Amino acid sequence: MSSTPVYNSDGSYNYAYTLFHEEPSKTLAYMAGGVFALLFVAHVVQAIRFRTLYMAPLIVGVLFEAAGYGARIQSIDNPFSTGMYAGQQGLIVISPVLIAASQYMMMEKIMHFVDATASPVRPSLIAKIFVTSDVISFAVQGAGSGILVSSAENYKLGNNILIGGLVLQVVCYTAFLLISYVFYSRVKLRATSDGGVWRKLYIVLFSSCVLVLIRSVFRVVEFAAGYDGPIATNETYMYAFDFALIAIGVVILNVYHPGQIIQTPPRKRMDVEMSPMPTVDDPTAFVRGMGPQDLSSHPRRKTNHVILPENTPVIKLTKVPEHIYKNFIVNDDATSRNCHFKQLKMSKVVYNSDGTYNYAYSLFHEEPSKPLAYMAAGAYAIIFVAHMIQAIRLRTIYMAALIVGVFFEAAGYGARISAINNPFSIATYAGQQGLIVISPVLIAASQYIMMEKIMQFVDEKASPVRPSLIAKIFVTSDVISFAVQGAGSGILVASSSSFTLGNNILIAGLVLQVVCYITFLTISTIFFSRVYSREFIDAGWKKLYTALFISCALILIRSVFRVVEFAVGYDGPIATNENYMYGFDFALIVIGVVILNVYHPGNFIKTPPRRRVDMEMVSTPGATPLVRDVTNENSSHPPKEKPFVNWQESLILVEV
């Protein structure tokens, strides 16, 4: 393995001296990346359609697979970069850990659906135990991949740690399959309400798990044999025992999607019939449980939710039971004469007299627009694909954080569609809110790196802060901000009683983001003021700087808007009108990201290529062979004619 590029006589790379050991197929890498990209889109569509949030880890795992093979294409173009090789290897190796997490949750749902008591382990613990083991395995494999990337000297250490993570994954996965098989052997002959359709899903899921297990065993053997072993040096094994197995395991879960067979058990709900909105002057407004005779003409009669019996007593809203509504407050303002919740802690669904959801009693406060949510999700999906293509074409790995941020935006608006369909679920609402709110943190991370590259490209001495520290300082602040906002979003989702606490933590994370962002823009403005009047051969950097600064300013405005929104409260005039969100969040972020599509940094600032040493063998009978540098340093292309280097002989490198 050599860190210095070695070429054949025709000027092509000599892959025998790389970690690939032989020339890999770029066509196969494109094919694999394309397949996983299609599977990713298909699973996102199905997850939204069937509202299967538990498929999210699998979807992210498939995205990592696509990104891994995209990185493999870049590694093929730059085969002497150990970091790039280890990066693509790490993405491809750790992705199935995420896929397995969804498989655990699917098996748990099957057990609950059929007979939870037939499982040797309580089904509610299945996901907790094995997802925890997956998190540990993921962390170990991630640490191994990180050490692999760090330097060539640490490759062996990272490889051993990676093997440890894979062995842990295999052991836990085998235990999981044994538990699921014991469960199936106990209930396979039982009759169920679905006519036994669950068996088909079980067999498909079990097959998918077995494929992932075989692939994991293959990886253990591969890494144990060493990076220069017969398996690692022949990519045919990887495509047969990794790509093919994982792709098949994911495809069959597209064809037999769990959302088609096992519906998530709905919360028990009260279908209600309401008189006009209750007011102080109208204390007789009531909520009545609808009886079976009401279902024939009910607009939502196809629902499988629980309906209260006909003799359900009339409930006066002036004496609402504590277990149904809490903190119900009537507004005695004669002009508005309506009611609202100071703190929404609802356990029941409220409908209008026509059977539609009464959004006034939900966290949305008014009926949100589903077409706008579809439009936003579609726009971000298109931008995501565009940035992926540009990142691969222009080899801008530093745009990865932005790409993930855009993906989170698309997922957030996809989750918003699900929340609109289920407006009384606080977890669904908080989940989509969290994704949309924290996504710009990732986008900002790429912006910091872009600014650092501009400073290094123009004049790093003109920056008041050393450019090499820009990304480190502000990405660290972003990680902290991301963690704080993520914690706030998690508390929001946890329970309705912790909604206010989660909201306050989210505000703190946003304020930290705003402060750091203002500091970053101040530093970049000082830098630009010092170099603007200078003349450069390439003045294109000014266009890029302007585009980047505008993009940053738009995100700053959006962040300030979010601070104000959350500070006013989720029942304030901003949060209760989604037009503000689409105007000051969606529109600003989209414009800021699209600008970086049009003025992509890869078109203006090229990553400086490494100095290449082309080899020419000079040997004298009886003397030690000599290798001297014959590269034309002023040329970016290798010489057309270079004799092949015979590395079977002892070589001495001489700098000329």
XYZ file of C-alpha atoms in Angstrom:
656
model
C 0.000 0.000 0.000
C 1.383 3.363 -1.012
C 0.164 6.857 -0.147
C 1.987 8.213 -3.184
C 0.178 7.675 -6.504
C 1.759 5.066 -8.748
C 0.958 4.922 -12.448
C 1.205 2.390 -15.235
C 3.069 3.142 -18.424
C -0.149 4.409 -20.060
C -0.692 7.009 -17.321
C -3.492 5.121 -15.543
C -3.456 4.373 -11.831
C -1.687 1.223 -10.740
C -4.302 -0.212 -8.380
C -1.993 -3.040 -7.269
C -0.447 -0.591 -4.783
C -3.748 0.670 -3.356
C -6.119 -0.733 -0.727
C -8.253 -2.026 -3.607
C -5.357 -4.258 -4.762
C -6.993 -4.526 -8.181
C -8.838 -2.071 -10.376
C -12.402 -1.827 -9.020
C -15.435 -1.471 -11.239
C -16.866 2.032 -11.265
C -19.866 0.739 -13.219
C -20.772 -1.657 -10.403
C -20.401 1.148 -7.855
C -22.747 3.386 -9.865
C -25.204 0.495 -10.159
C -25.123 -0.216 -6.408
C -25.471 3.459 -5.498
C -28.393 3.834 -7.896
C -30.161 0.731 -6.583
C -29.962 1.883 -2.975
C -31.050 5.408 -3.966
C -34.185 3.951 -5.590
C -34.837 1.731 -2.572
C -34.420 4.766 -0.318
C -37.048 6.745 -2.240
C -39.414 3.735 -2.332
C -39.176 3.205 1.439
C -39.660 6.907 2.183
C -42.841 6.923 0.071
C -44.146 3.772 1.763
C -43.268 5.035 5.242
C -45.266 8.206 4.615
C -48.145 6.328 3.021
C -48.458 3.709 5.773
C -47.251 5.961 8.607
C -44.590 3.476 9.677
C -42.197 5.648 11.649
C -40.457 2.531 12.962
C -39.006 2.095 9.450
C -36.948 5.298 9.874
C -33.698 3.508 10.921
C -33.952 1.218 7.891
C -34.475 4.226 5.619
C -31.412 5.988 7.042
C -29.436 2.745 6.679
C -30.379 2.507 2.997
C -29.368 6.162 2.576
C -25.983 5.342 4.131
C -25.596 2.453 1.674
C -26.274 4.792 -1.259
C -23.859 7.373 0.172
C -21.278 4.630 0.758
C -21.266 3.509 -2.845
C -21.238 7.156 -3.937
C -18.130 7.617 -1.801
C -16.715 4.427 -3.350
C -16.929 6.075 -6.783
C -14.863 8.978 -5.471
C -12.419 6.557 -3.876
C -11.969 4.773 -7.217
C -11.081 8.126 -8.773
C -8.590 8.785 -5.952
C -7.402 5.278 -4.989
C -4.328 6.359 -3.042
C -6.346 8.227 -0.412
C -6.612 5.990 2.657
C -9.127 8.324 4.274
C -11.459 8.238 1.293
C -11.236 4.446 1.012
C -11.914 3.941 4.718
C -14.803 6.443 4.585
C -16.711 4.551 1.904
C -15.876 1.264 3.595
C -17.193 2.522 6.922
C -20.509 3.729 5.466
C -21.149 0.441 3.694
C -20.160 -1.681 6.706
C -22.177 0.087 9.431
C -25.395 0.672 7.410
C -26.945 -2.762 8.164
C -26.842 -1.922 11.884
C -29.544 0.678 11.222
C -31.502 -1.700 8.999
C -31.477 -4.274 11.802
C -32.965 -1.728 14.240
C -36.147 -1.521 12.158
C -36.253 -5.305 11.846
C -36.304 -5.621 15.648
C -39.271 -3.260 15.868
C -41.096 -5.092 13.073
C -40.695 -8.420 14.877
C -41.939 -6.828 18.087
C -45.084 -5.634 16.299
C -45.702 -9.103 14.851
C -45.448 -10.595 18.356
C -47.912 -8.049 19.743
C -50.256 -8.661 16.823
C -50.325 -12.467 17.200
C -49.702 -13.339 20.853
C -47.251 -11.473 23.028
C -47.249 -14.240 25.644
C -45.806 -16.762 23.138
C -42.474 -14.966 22.996
C -39.695 -16.235 25.317
C -38.807 -12.585 25.889
C -41.400 -9.908 26.538
C -42.014 -8.252 23.111
C -41.815 -4.762 24.587
C -38.206 -5.549 25.511
C -37.189 -6.939 22.104
C -36.536 -3.572 20.469
C -35.042 -2.068 23.635
C -32.544 -4.883 24.165
C -31.419 -5.371 20.594
C -31.552 -1.722 19.538
C -29.309 -1.016 22.538
C -26.935 -3.744 21.368
C -27.093 -2.229 17.893
C -26.240 1.213 19.247
C -23.199 -0.273 21.005
C -22.256 -2.207 17.856
C -22.774 0.934 15.767
C -20.562 2.942 18.136
C -17.806 0.310 18.085
C -17.903 -0.012 14.297
C -18.068 3.777 13.952
C -15.016 4.131 16.200
C -13.186 1.540 14.113
C -14.117 3.362 10.910
C -12.965 6.658 12.416
C -9.586 5.193 13.310
C -9.358 3.726 9.803
C -9.849 7.189 8.350
C -7.390 8.904 10.693
C -4.187 7.603 9.119
C -2.620 4.669 7.324
C -0.651 3.758 10.465
C -3.861 3.208 12.433
C -5.511 1.080 9.766
C -4.851 -2.249 11.530
C -6.118 -0.980 14.893
C -9.276 0.399 13.303
C -9.753 -2.865 11.423
C -9.596 -4.888 14.658
C -12.093 -2.606 16.400
C -14.386 -2.919 13.381
C -14.177 -6.712 13.644
C -15.125 -6.483 17.328
C -18.222 -4.452 16.476
C -19.192 -6.908 13.742
C -18.777 -9.940 16.034
C -20.996 -8.251 18.635
C -23.583 -7.600 15.937
C -23.498 -11.242 14.777
C -23.901 -12.614 18.315
C -26.831 -10.315 19.149
C -28.444 -10.910 15.773
C -28.225 -14.678 16.217
C -29.870 -14.386 19.654
C -32.642 -12.272 18.137
C -33.317 -14.819 15.388
C -33.445 -17.654 17.933
C -36.021 -15.759 20.004
C -38.146 -14.998 16.934
C -37.967 -18.624 15.776
C -39.081 -19.939 19.193
C -42.007 -17.520 19.052
C -42.988 -18.644 15.554
C -42.784 -22.343 16.443
C -45.295 -21.737 19.246
C -47.888 -19.818 17.235
C -47.518 -20.925 13.609
C -50.600 -23.169 13.736
C -52.858 -20.706 15.498
C -55.743 -19.045 13.697
C -55.722 -15.248 13.688
C -58.193 -12.562 12.667
C -56.209 -11.696 9.547
C -56.441 -15.215 8.156
C -52.749 -15.926 8.733
C -51.404 -13.121 6.550
C -48.974 -12.281 9.349
C -47.109 -15.518 8.585
C -46.150 -14.181 5.185
C -44.729 -11.037 6.790
C -42.887 -13.105 9.404
C -41.282 -15.321 6.754
C -40.275 -12.266 4.709
C -38.860 -10.503 7.758
C -37.045 -13.614 8.963
C -35.555 -14.091 5.477
C -34.414 -10.474 5.443
C -32.782 -10.954 8.847
C -31.021 -14.129 7.733
C -29.599 -12.298 4.708
C -28.255 -9.525 6.939
C -26.779 -12.138 9.283
C -24.998 -13.945 6.420
C -23.629 -10.613 5.263
C -22.363 -9.807 8.783
C -20.614 -13.175 9.037
C -19.024 -12.511 5.638
C -17.698 -9.161 6.858
C -16.204 -10.730 9.982
C -14.381 -13.290 7.839
C -13.267 -10.591 5.390
C -11.775 -8.291 8.018
C -10.260 -11.197 9.940
C -8.445 -12.326 6.770
C -6.944 -8.842 6.461
C -7.258 -6.043 3.951
C -4.782 -7.826 1.692
C -6.519 -11.218 2.017
C -8.189 -13.083 -0.859
C -11.654 -11.711 0.025
C -10.791 -8.036 0.454
C -8.710 -8.014 -2.728
C -11.591 -9.261 -4.892
C -14.604 -6.948 -4.951
C -16.762 -9.682 -6.479
C -17.191 -11.130 -2.981
C -18.360 -7.768 -1.636
C -21.011 -7.291 -4.306
C -22.210 -10.899 -3.915
C -22.205 -11.174 -0.108
C -22.835 -7.570 0.921
C -24.532 -5.519 -1.770
C -26.711 -8.324 -3.179
C -27.786 -9.692 0.217
C -28.614 -6.296 1.718
C -30.414 -5.150 -1.446
C -32.553 -8.302 -1.546
C -33.250 -8.047 2.181
C -34.465 -4.472 1.755
C -36.399 -5.076 -1.489
C -38.532 -7.856 -0.020
C -39.548 -5.419 2.730
C -40.666 -3.087 -0.047
C -42.746 -5.795 -1.701
C -44.167 -7.094 1.589
C -44.164 -3.862 3.515
C -45.212 -4.320 7.169
C -47.519 -1.314 6.908
C -49.664 -3.227 4.402
C -50.188 -6.164 6.713
C -49.984 -4.973 10.299
C -51.572 -1.644 11.092
C -50.298 0.269 14.096
C -52.940 -0.204 16.809
C -54.788 3.134 17.055
C -55.295 4.894 20.306
C -58.724 4.472 21.817
C -60.655 7.502 20.718
C -64.007 9.166 21.188
C -65.878 10.076 18.015
C -67.858 13.131 18.985
C -70.714 15.176 17.808
C -70.527 18.795 18.784
C -72.933 21.653 18.853
C -71.505 25.056 17.806
C -68.242 25.987 19.505
C -68.880 26.245 23.279
C -69.004 29.747 24.704
C -69.829 31.353 28.032
C -73.348 32.036 26.740
C -73.757 28.438 25.595
C -72.900 26.158 28.551
C -75.054 23.328 27.207
C -72.640 22.369 24.444
C -71.938 18.676 24.757
C -69.863 15.809 23.568
C -71.763 12.583 22.900
C -70.378 9.138 22.161
C -71.761 7.944 18.847
C -73.593 4.637 18.849
C -73.503 1.902 16.213
C -76.520 3.327 14.406
C -74.568 6.534 13.735
C -71.783 4.753 11.846
C -73.690 4.069 8.641
C -73.744 7.739 7.694
C -70.595 8.795 9.517
C -67.921 10.258 7.143
C -65.216 8.293 8.946
C -67.167 5.030 9.234
C -64.298 3.050 7.637
C -62.072 3.724 10.609
C -60.982 0.805 12.744
C -60.819 2.948 15.884
C -62.825 2.079 18.979
C -66.297 3.655 19.107
C -67.949 4.198 22.472
C -71.313 2.436 22.982
C -74.607 4.127 22.289
C -75.522 4.607 25.924
C -72.476 6.751 26.649
C -73.718 9.517 28.955
C -73.828 13.132 27.801
C -70.799 15.097 29.020
C -71.194 18.773 29.783
C -68.146 20.731 28.667
C -68.476 22.882 31.769
C -67.686 19.748 33.794
C -65.231 17.899 31.615
C -63.618 14.876 33.348
C -59.980 15.400 34.275
C -58.879 12.257 32.401
C -60.222 13.637 29.095
C -59.177 17.301 29.085
C -56.889 19.257 31.361
C -56.493 23.002 31.766
C -59.586 23.698 29.672
C -60.140 27.451 29.720
C -63.095 29.335 28.311
C -62.339 32.718 26.805
C -64.997 35.145 27.958
C -64.001 37.752 25.411
C -67.319 38.710 23.803
C -65.668 39.294 20.453
C -64.069 35.895 20.083
C -66.369 33.722 22.196
C -64.410 30.578 21.703
C -62.415 28.204 23.812
C -58.801 27.193 23.736
C -56.280 25.229 25.750
C -53.598 26.963 27.750
C -51.688 23.704 27.813
C -52.876 21.024 25.447
C -52.860 17.638 27.147
C -55.534 15.781 25.236
C -56.027 12.027 25.332
C -59.109 11.973 23.072
C -59.810 13.033 19.518
C -62.326 15.817 18.877
C -64.439 16.080 15.724
C -66.758 18.610 14.200
C -70.402 17.743 13.596
C -69.551 16.608 10.044
C -67.053 14.055 11.327
C -63.904 15.997 10.379
C -61.117 16.701 12.850
C -61.584 19.785 14.983
C -58.076 21.235 14.633
C -58.843 24.011 17.151
C -58.220 21.421 19.870
C -54.956 20.159 18.365
C -51.439 21.559 18.456
C -51.993 22.972 14.984
C -54.817 25.202 16.319
C -56.166 25.524 12.776
C -56.451 23.114 9.888
C -53.013 22.942 8.221
C -52.531 22.653 4.482
C -51.592 19.168 3.328
C -50.791 20.344 -0.261
C -48.243 22.816 1.155
C -46.624 20.018 3.164
C -46.442 17.810 0.072
C -44.973 20.720 -1.897
C -42.327 21.375 0.756
C -41.344 17.707 1.074
C -41.146 17.388 -2.725
C -39.034 20.532 -3.061
C -36.517 19.315 -0.483
C -36.439 15.847 -2.048
C -35.513 17.377 -5.418
C -32.876 19.621 -3.819
C -31.489 16.611 -1.935
C -31.046 14.656 -5.162
C -29.490 17.686 -6.905
C -26.938 18.208 -4.116
C -26.118 14.497 -4.038
C -25.365 14.533 -7.763
C -23.244 17.672 -7.482
C -21.334 16.348 -4.465
C -20.461 13.151 -6.330
C -19.626 14.913 -9.593
C -17.528 17.657 -7.999
C -16.191 15.508 -5.143
C -17.240 17.931 -2.407
C -17.408 15.661 0.611
C -17.684 18.706 2.889
C -21.230 19.191 1.553
C -22.340 15.954 3.262
C -23.709 17.751 6.342
C -25.805 20.063 4.156
C -27.128 17.086 2.192
C -28.175 15.296 5.390
C -29.792 18.527 6.601
C -31.833 18.806 3.404
C -32.831 15.148 3.805
C -34.023 15.881 7.352
C -36.089 18.776 5.997
C -37.750 16.461 3.454
C -38.355 13.861 6.178
C -39.717 16.573 8.482
C -42.356 17.715 6.021
C -43.123 14.080 5.244
C -43.731 13.580 8.971
C -45.854 16.749 8.939
C -48.181 15.078 6.443
C -48.514 12.189 8.888
C -49.164 14.657 11.731
C -51.911 16.363 9.723
C -53.580 12.972 9.298
C -53.247 12.341 13.046
C -53.413 15.840 14.592
C -54.051 14.709 18.162
C -50.785 12.796 18.479
C -48.326 14.986 20.344
C -45.442 12.639 19.482
C -46.100 12.861 15.729
C -46.442 16.640 15.879
C -43.292 17.081 17.964
C -41.383 14.658 15.728
C -42.024 16.621 12.533
C -41.380 19.873 14.371
C -38.062 18.612 15.685
C -36.833 17.438 12.265
C -37.711 20.747 10.615
C -36.210 22.852 13.418
C -32.828 21.101 13.819
C -32.092 20.540 10.092
C -30.490 23.985 9.489
C -27.858 23.127 12.122
C -26.466 20.548 9.692
C -26.728 22.933 6.748
C -24.751 25.517 8.715
C -21.960 22.984 9.335
C -21.252 22.779 5.599
C -21.398 26.563 5.326
C -18.633 26.900 7.930
C -16.402 24.553 5.951
C -17.171 26.422 2.707
C -16.187 29.739 4.289
C -12.987 28.193 5.594
C -12.098 27.013 2.077
C -12.774 30.485 0.641
C -10.447 32.050 3.212
C -7.702 29.546 2.476
C -8.195 30.041 -1.258
C -7.992 33.871 -1.121
C -5.768 34.856 1.821
C -6.043 33.103 5.138
C -4.043 35.846 6.849
C -6.883 38.307 6.204
C -9.202 36.396 8.541
C -9.359 37.596 12.176
C -9.523 33.910 13.146
C -7.260 31.274 11.663
C -9.335 29.623 8.879
C -8.366 26.122 9.982
C -10.169 26.861 13.262
C -13.353 28.237 11.695
C -14.955 24.875 11.001
C -13.672 23.336 14.248
C -15.043 26.122 16.452
C -18.409 26.608 14.822
C -19.061 22.975 13.943
C -18.421 22.208 17.622
C -20.912 24.916 18.573
C -23.331 23.431 16.069
C -22.909 19.967 17.566
C -23.728 21.401 20.991
C -26.664 23.332 19.533
C -27.811 20.213 17.685
C -27.598 18.172 20.890
C -29.538 20.759 22.886
C -32.241 21.102 20.231
C -32.353 17.328 19.810
C -32.782 16.905 23.568
C -35.564 19.459 23.526
C -37.282 17.680 20.642
C -36.901 14.350 22.450
C -38.527 15.744 25.599
C -41.301 17.197 23.453
C -41.989 13.731 22.096
C -41.679 11.983 25.464
C -44.971 13.087 26.973
C -47.442 15.932 27.009
C -46.495 16.824 30.593
C -42.950 17.662 29.492
C -43.968 19.758 26.496
C -43.112 23.117 28.105
C -39.725 21.880 29.336
C -38.844 20.524 25.901
C -39.959 23.792 24.317
C -37.674 25.828 26.617
C -34.679 23.582 25.916
C -35.359 23.924 22.200
C -35.342 27.721 22.564
C -31.993 27.579 24.380
C -30.491 25.538 21.538
C -31.819 28.009 18.973
C -30.466 31.013 20.889
C -27.031 29.361 21.052
C -27.221 28.746 17.313
C -28.147 32.397 16.624
C -25.315 33.769 18.785
C -22.699 31.524 17.181
C -24.056 32.245 13.707
C -23.844 36.007 14.240
C -20.248 35.592 15.424
C -19.435 33.532 12.337
C -20.967 36.111 9.979
C -19.084 38.914 11.745
C -15.766 37.100 11.191
C -16.562 36.425 7.536
C -17.602 40.067 7.002
C -14.307 41.333 8.439
C -12.408 38.952 6.171
C -14.327 40.070 3.080
C -13.831 43.774 3.869
C -10.064 43.220 3.961
C -9.757 41.399 0.652
C -12.616 42.758 -1.446
C -10.579 45.470 -3.157
C -7.716 43.153 -4.068
C -7.307 41.916 -7.599
C -7.211 38.205 -8.219
C -6.684 36.155 -11.332
C -9.811 34.217 -10.394
C -12.506 36.626 -9.242
C -15.161 33.890 -9.170
C -14.658 33.465 -5.447
C -16.514 36.746 -4.883
C -19.630 35.269 -6.451
C -19.314 32.223 -4.235
C -18.729 34.344 -1.130
C -21.763 36.513 -1.920
C -23.952 33.447 -2.509
C -22.701 31.810 0.694
C -23.153 34.980 2.757
C -26.731 35.395 1.486
C -27.433 31.748 2.299
C -26.072 32.232 5.817
C -28.051 35.440 6.325
C -31.270 33.659 5.307
C -30.658 30.891 7.830
C -29.889 33.488 10.507
C -33.219 35.227 9.840
C -34.958 31.862 10.004
C -33.259 31.029 13.323
C -34.310 34.371 14.843
C -37.858 33.677 13.647
C -37.847 30.285 15.379
C -36.602 31.808 18.646
C -39.437 34.352 18.568
C -41.963 31.670 17.640
C -41.063 29.336 20.491
C -40.676 32.213 22.967
C -44.202 33.462 22.222
C -45.527 29.944 22.796
C -47.018 27.177 20.706
C -50.469 28.784 21.136
C -49.187 32.240 20.130
C -50.102 34.093 16.922
C -47.008 32.789 15.071
C -47.254 29.107 15.928
C -50.994 29.036 15.243
C -50.594 30.335 11.691
C -48.558 28.063 9.447
C -48.158 30.818 6.840
C -45.399 32.272 9.014
C -43.575 28.939 9.031
C -43.702 28.548 5.266
C -42.706 32.199 4.803
C -39.875 32.433 7.341
C -38.645 28.836 7.536
C -39.412 26.824 4.427
C -38.963 29.652 1.910
C -35.758 31.021 3.480
C -34.078 27.626 3.836
C -35.049 26.561 0.315
C -33.671 29.772 -1.201
C -30.502 29.469 0.879
C -29.919 25.893 -0.260
C -30.872 26.427 -3.913
C -28.387 29.309 -4.127
C -25.677 26.805 -3.222
C -26.951 24.558 -6.016
C -26.612 27.334 -8.566
C -23.301 28.633 -7.168
C -21.940 25.323 -6.002
C -18.554 25.712 -4.272
C -17.168 22.802 -6.274
C -17.462 24.914 -9.427
C -15.360 27.729 -7.979
C -12.884 26.246 -5.534
C -11.145 23.044 -6.473
C -9.539 20.898 -3.814
C -5.764 21.208 -4.389
C -4.534 17.899 -5.835
C -1.813 16.004 -4.047
C 1.647 16.180 -5.552
C 2.176 13.115 -7.705
C 5.389 11.216 -8.040
C 5.668 9.466 -11.373
C 8.268 6.728 -11.312
C 10.955 5.820 -13.773
C 13.141 2.814 -13.074
C 16.844 3.315 -13.536
C 18.867 0.200 -12.907
C 22.499 -0.677 -13.395
C 23.787 -4.243 -13.446
C 24.962 -5.148 -9.964
C 23.746 -1.867 -8.480
C 20.771 -1.026 -6.300
C 17.789 -0.005 -8.449
C 17.056 3.706 -8.339
C 13.714 5.425 -8.660
C 13.695 9.105 -9.518
C 10.872 11.610 -9.862
C 10.193 12.486 -13.479
C 6.933 14.332 -12.902
C 6.401 17.665 -14.599
C 5.170 19.634 -11.604
C 3.693 22.339 -13.790
C 1.365 19.863 -15.444
C -1.798 18.462 -13.926
C -1.640 15.426 -16.216
C 0.699 12.449 -16.041
C 3.210 12.001 -18.840
C 1.947 9.865 -21.676
C 4.881 7.480 -21.520
C 6.116 6.106 -18.190
C 7.788 2.726 -17.863
C 6.054 0.344 -15.475
C 7.642 0.214 -12.025
C 8.891 -3.212 -11.005
C 8.051 -3.243 -7.312
C 9.432 -6.742 -6.893
C 12.835 -5.111 -6.616
C 14.055 -3.015 -3.717
C 13.350 0.658 -4.385
C 14.965 3.845 -3.162
C 12.990 7.079 -3.593
C 15.056 10.107 -4.494
C 13.514 13.578 -4.465
C 14.707 15.612 -7.453
